[in-house]
Amino acid sequence: IEKYLGRKKYEADMANEKDDIGIVRGLAWTAVGGTTLQIEVNTMPGKGVLKLTGQLGDVMKESAHIALSFVRSIVADYGVDKKFFEENDIHIHVPEGAVPKDGPSAGITMATAILSAVAKIPVKCSVAMTGEINLRGNVMPIGGLKEKLLAAKNAGIKMVLALKR
């Protein structure tokens, strides 16, 4: 096809090539369809500061705070000292910083990325997820699932985690 039509103007977001710590693929809905959304979390020595970057809207910022609170409540189950959060900063970044992002459905993705980074557990690169979470970690329904599933398929994702209504 490239021979006749030329190179693609837009490349679909592809799944990461390897399992990684602190990097999780989420799914998002936009006015033009679904897309994948990478959530990256890094930890570093500090004083317990949460830094958010990637042009996140207010609702997405709240999702990050909820995700962090939930992870803090369960982190002992993963062998992490609760003092970790007093002695380290957490940075959550959603790439493509020029593109504004908002909505609650990245909550479970953020929680997974935070837990992965804090507990040093790699996340499978073939998995994507979507869902709002509450402070107890319950996943709530989201919209645009059909579009999100199509985006996952196009990105080479093998498994999607989402709440069935």
mmCIF file of N, CA and C in Angstrom, residues 62-130:
data_model
loop_
_atom_site.group_PDB
_atom_site.id
_atom_site.type_symbol
_atom_site.label_atom_id
_atom_site.label_comp_id
_atom_site.label_asym_id
_atom_site.label_seq_id
_atom_site.Cartn_x
_atom_site.Cartn_y
_atom_site.Cartn_z
ATOM 1 N N GLU A 62 -7.192 14.860 39.887
ATOM 2 C CA GLU A 62 -7.876 14.233 41.022
ATOM 3 C C GLU A 62 -7.726 12.719 40.960
ATOM 4 N N SER A 63 -7.826 12.144 39.771
ATOM 5 C CA SER A 63 -7.646 10.695 39.610
ATOM 6 C C SER A 63 -6.262 10.266 40.088
ATOM 7 N N ALA A 64 -5.253 11.074 39.803
ATOM 8 C CA ALA A 64 -3.889 10.753 40.238
ATOM 9 C C ALA A 64 -3.796 10.754 41.761
ATOM 10 N N HIS A 65 -4.420 11.732 42.399
ATOM 11 C CA HIS A 65 -4.397 11.799 43.867
ATOM 12 C C HIS A 65 -5.159 10.626 44.483
ATOM 13 N N ILE A 66 -6.291 10.273 43.888
ATOM 14 C CA ILE A 66 -7.067 9.122 44.369
ATOM 15 C C ILE A 66 -6.245 7.844 44.206
ATOM 16 N N ALA A 67 -5.616 7.681 43.056
ATOM 17 C CA ALA A 67 -4.789 6.492 42.804
ATOM 18 C C ALA A 67 -3.664 6.387 43.827
ATOM 19 N N LEU A 68 -3.008 7.506 44.111
ATOM 20 C CA LEU A 68 -1.922 7.501 45.088
ATOM 21 C C LEU A 68 -2.442 7.138 46.478
ATOM 22 N N SER A 69 -3.570 7.707 46.875
ATOM 23 C CA SER A 69 -4.141 7.388 48.189
ATOM 24 C C SER A 69 -4.469 5.907 48.294
ATOM 25 N N PHE A 70 -5.053 5.354 47.248
ATOM 26 C CA PHE A 70 -5.375 3.927 47.267
ATOM 27 C C PHE A 70 -4.110 3.080 47.380
ATOM 28 N N VAL A 71 -3.108 3.377 46.573
ATOM 29 C CA VAL A 71 -1.868 2.597 46.610
ATOM 30 C C VAL A 71 -1.220 2.693 47.987
ATOM 31 N N ARG A 72 -1.230 3.880 48.575
ATOM 32 C CA ARG A 72 -0.658 4.031 49.923
ATOM 33 C C ARG A 72 -1.372 3.137 50.927
ATOM 34 N N SER A 73 -2.663 2.917 50.726
ATOM 35 C CA SER A 73 -3.434 2.109 51.678
ATOM 36 C C SER A 73 -3.158 0.610 51.549
ATOM 37 N N ILE A 74 -2.587 0.169 50.434
ATOM 38 C CA ILE A 74 -2.358 -1.270 50.222
ATOM 39 C C ILE A 74 -0.890 -1.640 50.074
ATOM 40 N N VAL A 75 -0.009 -0.663 50.072
ATOM 41 C CA VAL A 75 1.390 -0.908 49.711
ATOM 42 C C VAL A 75 2.087 -1.895 50.648
ATOM 43 N N ALA A 76 1.680 -1.966 51.903
ATOM 44 C CA ALA A 76 2.303 -2.917 52.838
ATOM 45 C C ALA A 76 2.090 -4.357 52.379
ATOM 46 N N ASP A 77 0.972 -4.614 51.698
ATOM 47 C CA ASP A 77 0.697 -5.960 51.174
ATOM 48 C C ASP A 77 1.716 -6.386 50.115
ATOM 49 N N TYR A 78 2.461 -5.432 49.576
ATOM 50 C CA TYR A 78 3.452 -5.709 48.533
ATOM 51 C C TYR A 78 4.883 -5.582 49.059
ATOM 52 N N GLY A 79 5.013 -5.558 50.382
ATOM 53 C CA GLY A 79 6.336 -5.534 50.999
ATOM 54 C C GLY A 79 7.035 -4.195 50.981
ATOM 55 N N VAL A 80 6.296 -3.123 50.782
ATOM 56 C CA VAL A 80 6.888 -1.787 50.746
ATOM 57 C C VAL A 80 6.599 -1.090 52.074
ATOM 58 N N ASP A 81 7.625 -0.509 52.668
ATOM 59 C CA ASP A 81 7.480 0.218 53.925
ATOM 60 C C ASP A 81 6.637 1.471 53.687
ATOM 61 N N LYS A 82 5.683 1.729 54.567
ATOM 62 C CA LYS A 82 4.823 2.910 54.403
ATOM 63 C C LYS A 82 5.626 4.212 54.462
ATOM 64 N N LYS A 83 6.824 4.185 55.048
ATOM 65 C CA LYS A 83 7.669 5.379 55.085
ATOM 66 C C LYS A 83 8.184 5.750 53.694
ATOM 67 N N PHE A 84 8.042 4.830 52.764
ATOM 68 C CA PHE A 84 8.494 5.090 51.397
ATOM 69 C C PHE A 84 7.946 6.421 50.897
ATOM 70 N N PHE A 85 6.688 6.689 51.198
ATOM 71 C CA PHE A 85 6.031 7.880 50.665
ATOM 72 C C PHE A 85 6.478 9.164 51.359
ATOM 73 N N GLU A 86 7.062 9.048 52.542
ATOM 74 C CA GLU A 86 7.599 10.220 53.238
ATOM 75 C C GLU A 86 9.006 10.550 52.743
ATOM 76 N N GLU A 87 9.693 9.536 52.240
ATOM 77 C CA GLU A 87 11.103 9.687 51.885
ATOM 78 C C GLU A 87 11.353 9.755 50.380
ATOM 79 N N ASN A 88 10.280 9.654 49.600
ATOM 80 C CA ASN A 88 10.424 9.657 48.143
ATOM 81 C C ASN A 88 9.363 10.539 47.496
ATOM 82 N N ASP A 89 9.714 11.120 46.375
ATOM 83 C CA ASP A 89 8.758 11.849 45.548
ATOM 84 C C ASP A 89 8.262 10.905 44.460
ATOM 85 N N ILE A 90 7.064 11.183 43.974
ATOM 86 C CA ILE A 90 6.484 10.402 42.883
ATOM 87 C C ILE A 90 6.140 11.359 41.751
ATOM 88 N N HIS A 91 6.583 11.006 40.562
ATOM 89 C CA HIS A 91 6.303 11.820 39.376
ATOM 90 C C HIS A 91 5.453 10.985 38.423
ATOM 91 N N ILE A 92 4.264 11.492 38.110
ATOM 92 C CA ILE A 92 3.387 10.852 37.127
ATOM 93 C C ILE A 92 3.398 11.716 35.874
ATOM 94 N N HIS A 93 3.723 11.090 34.755
ATOM 95 C CA HIS A 93 3.765 11.814 33.483
ATOM 96 C C HIS A 93 2.931 11.076 32.441
ATOM 97 N N VAL A 94 2.176 11.842 31.673
ATOM 98 C CA VAL A 94 1.417 11.295 30.547
ATOM 99 C C VAL A 94 1.983 11.959 29.292
ATOM 100 N N PRO A 95 2.769 11.207 28.489
ATOM 101 C CA PRO A 95 3.431 11.801 27.323
ATOM 102 C C PRO A 95 2.473 12.494 26.349
ATOM 103 N N GLU A 96 3.066 13.150 25.387
ATOM 104 C CA GLU A 96 2.383 14.041 24.451
ATOM 105 C C GLU A 96 1.895 15.259 25.217
ATOM 106 N N GLY A 97 2.856 15.944 25.835
ATOM 107 C CA GLY A 97 2.565 17.081 26.697
ATOM 108 C C GLY A 97 1.838 18.224 26.022
ATOM 109 N N ALA A 98 1.885 18.311 24.701
ATOM 110 C CA ALA A 98 1.191 19.386 23.999
ATOM 111 C C ALA A 98 -0.303 19.121 23.883
ATOM 112 N N VAL A 99 -0.718 17.890 24.195
ATOM 113 C CA VAL A 99 -2.130 17.515 24.059
ATOM 114 C C VAL A 99 -2.791 17.522 25.430
ATOM 115 N N PRO A 100 -3.813 18.380 25.642
ATOM 116 C CA PRO A 100 -4.514 18.380 26.931
ATOM 117 C C PRO A 100 -5.235 17.053 27.154
ATOM 118 N N LYS A 101 -5.232 16.599 28.417
ATOM 119 C CA LYS A 101 -5.869 15.325 28.765
ATOM 120 C C LYS A 101 -6.726 15.520 30.005
ATOM 121 N N ASP A 102 -7.897 14.889 30.017
ATOM 122 C CA ASP A 102 -8.752 14.991 31.193
ATOM 123 C C ASP A 102 -9.707 13.812 31.236
ATOM 124 N N GLY A 103 -10.367 13.663 32.362
ATOM 125 C CA GLY A 103 -11.320 12.583 32.554
ATOM 126 C C GLY A 103 -10.848 11.621 33.630
ATOM 127 N N PRO A 104 -11.776 10.844 34.181
ATOM 128 C CA PRO A 104 -11.453 9.961 35.303
ATOM 129 C C PRO A 104 -11.004 8.556 34.921
ATOM 130 N N SER A 105 -11.112 8.170 33.662
ATOM 131 C CA SER A 105 -10.947 6.753 33.317
ATOM 132 C C SER A 105 -9.507 6.247 33.346
ATOM 133 N N ALA A 106 -8.543 7.102 33.625
ATOM 134 C CA ALA A 106 -7.158 6.638 33.761
ATOM 135 C C ALA A 106 -6.824 6.271 35.202
ATOM 136 N N GLY A 107 -7.794 6.329 36.086
ATOM 137 C CA GLY A 107 -7.541 6.062 37.505
ATOM 138 C C GLY A 107 -6.895 4.717 37.774
ATOM 139 N N ILE A 108 -7.438 3.649 37.202
ATOM 140 C CA ILE A 108 -6.872 2.318 37.446
ATOM 141 C C ILE A 108 -5.495 2.192 36.813
ATOM 142 N N THR A 109 -5.292 2.853 35.686
ATOM 143 C CA THR A 109 -3.986 2.821 35.026
ATOM 144 C C THR A 109 -2.947 3.535 35.880
ATOM 145 N N MET A 110 -3.322 4.678 36.442
ATOM 146 C CA MET A 110 -2.401 5.417 37.310
ATOM 147 C C MET A 110 -2.077 4.618 38.568
ATOM 148 N N ALA A 111 -3.090 4.013 39.180
ATOM 149 C CA ALA A 111 -2.852 3.216 40.387
ATOM 150 C C ALA A 111 -1.903 2.059 40.087
ATOM 151 N N THR A 112 -2.105 1.406 38.961
ATOM 152 C CA THR A 112 -1.246 0.279 38.579
ATOM 153 C C THR A 112 0.183 0.749 38.335
ATOM 154 N N ALA A 113 0.339 1.881 37.662
ATOM 155 C CA ALA A 113 1.678 2.410 37.384
ATOM 156 C C ALA A 113 2.385 2.831 38.672
ATOM 157 N N ILE A 114 1.643 3.450 39.596
ATOM 158 C CA ILE A 114 2.238 3.855 40.879
ATOM 159 C C ILE A 114 2.689 2.620 41.654
ATOM 160 N N LEU A 115 1.801 1.638 41.784
ATOM 161 C CA LEU A 115 2.154 0.424 42.522
ATOM 162 C C LEU A 115 3.341 -0.284 41.873
ATOM 163 N N SER A 116 3.356 -0.346 40.563
ATOM 164 C CA SER A 116 4.465 -0.960 39.840
ATOM 165 C C SER A 116 5.785 -0.261 40.165
ATOM 166 N N ALA A 117 5.781 1.073 40.146
ATOM 167 C CA ALA A 117 7.000 1.839 40.403
ATOM 168 C C ALA A 117 7.462 1.699 41.848
ATOM 169 N N VAL A 118 6.523 1.737 42.777
ATOM 170 C CA VAL A 118 6.857 1.690 44.200
ATOM 171 C C VAL A 118 7.315 0.291 44.616
ATOM 172 N N ALA A 119 6.630 -0.738 44.135
ATOM 173 C CA ALA A 119 6.942 -2.119 44.523
ATOM 174 C C ALA A 119 7.928 -2.787 43.565
ATOM 175 N N LYS A 120 8.333 -2.063 42.519
ATOM 176 C CA LYS A 120 9.289 -2.586 41.517
ATOM 177 C C LYS A 120 8.774 -3.854 40.838
ATOM 178 N N ILE A 121 7.493 -3.826 40.461
ATOM 179 C CA ILE A 121 6.859 -4.949 39.772
ATOM 180 C C ILE A 121 6.620 -4.551 38.317
ATOM 181 N N PRO A 122 7.208 -5.264 37.355
ATOM 182 C CA PRO A 122 6.964 -4.926 35.947
ATOM 183 C C PRO A 122 5.508 -5.200 35.557
ATOM 184 N N VAL A 123 5.002 -4.390 34.644
ATOM 185 C CA VAL A 123 3.645 -4.559 34.116
ATOM 186 C C VAL A 123 3.768 -5.093 32.695
ATOM 187 N N LYS A 124 2.934 -6.045 32.358
ATOM 188 C CA LYS A 124 2.969 -6.647 31.017
ATOM 189 C C LYS A 124 2.672 -5.584 29.957
ATOM 190 N N CYS A 125 3.517 -5.528 28.951
ATOM 191 C CA CYS A 125 3.359 -4.540 27.887
ATOM 192 C C CYS A 125 2.193 -4.870 26.963
ATOM 193 N N SER A 126 1.690 -6.078 27.030
ATOM 194 C CA SER A 126 0.587 -6.495 26.159
ATOM 195 C C SER A 126 -0.783 -6.186 26.753
ATOM 196 N N VAL A 127 -0.796 -5.526 27.928
ATOM 197 C CA VAL A 127 -2.047 -5.233 28.636
ATOM 198 C C VAL A 127 -2.312 -3.736 28.634
ATOM 199 N N ALA A 128 -3.575 -3.370 28.430
ATOM 200 C CA ALA A 128 -4.020 -1.986 28.598
ATOM 201 C C ALA A 128 -5.237 -2.013 29.504
ATOM 202 N N MET A 129 -5.539 -0.883 30.108
ATOM 203 C CA MET A 129 -6.672 -0.845 31.032
ATOM 204 C C MET A 129 -7.343 0.509 31.018
ATOM 205 N N THR A 130 -8.579 0.527 31.499
ATOM 206 C CA THR A 130 -9.338 1.764 31.602
ATOM 207 C C THR A 130 -10.352 1.625 32.717
#
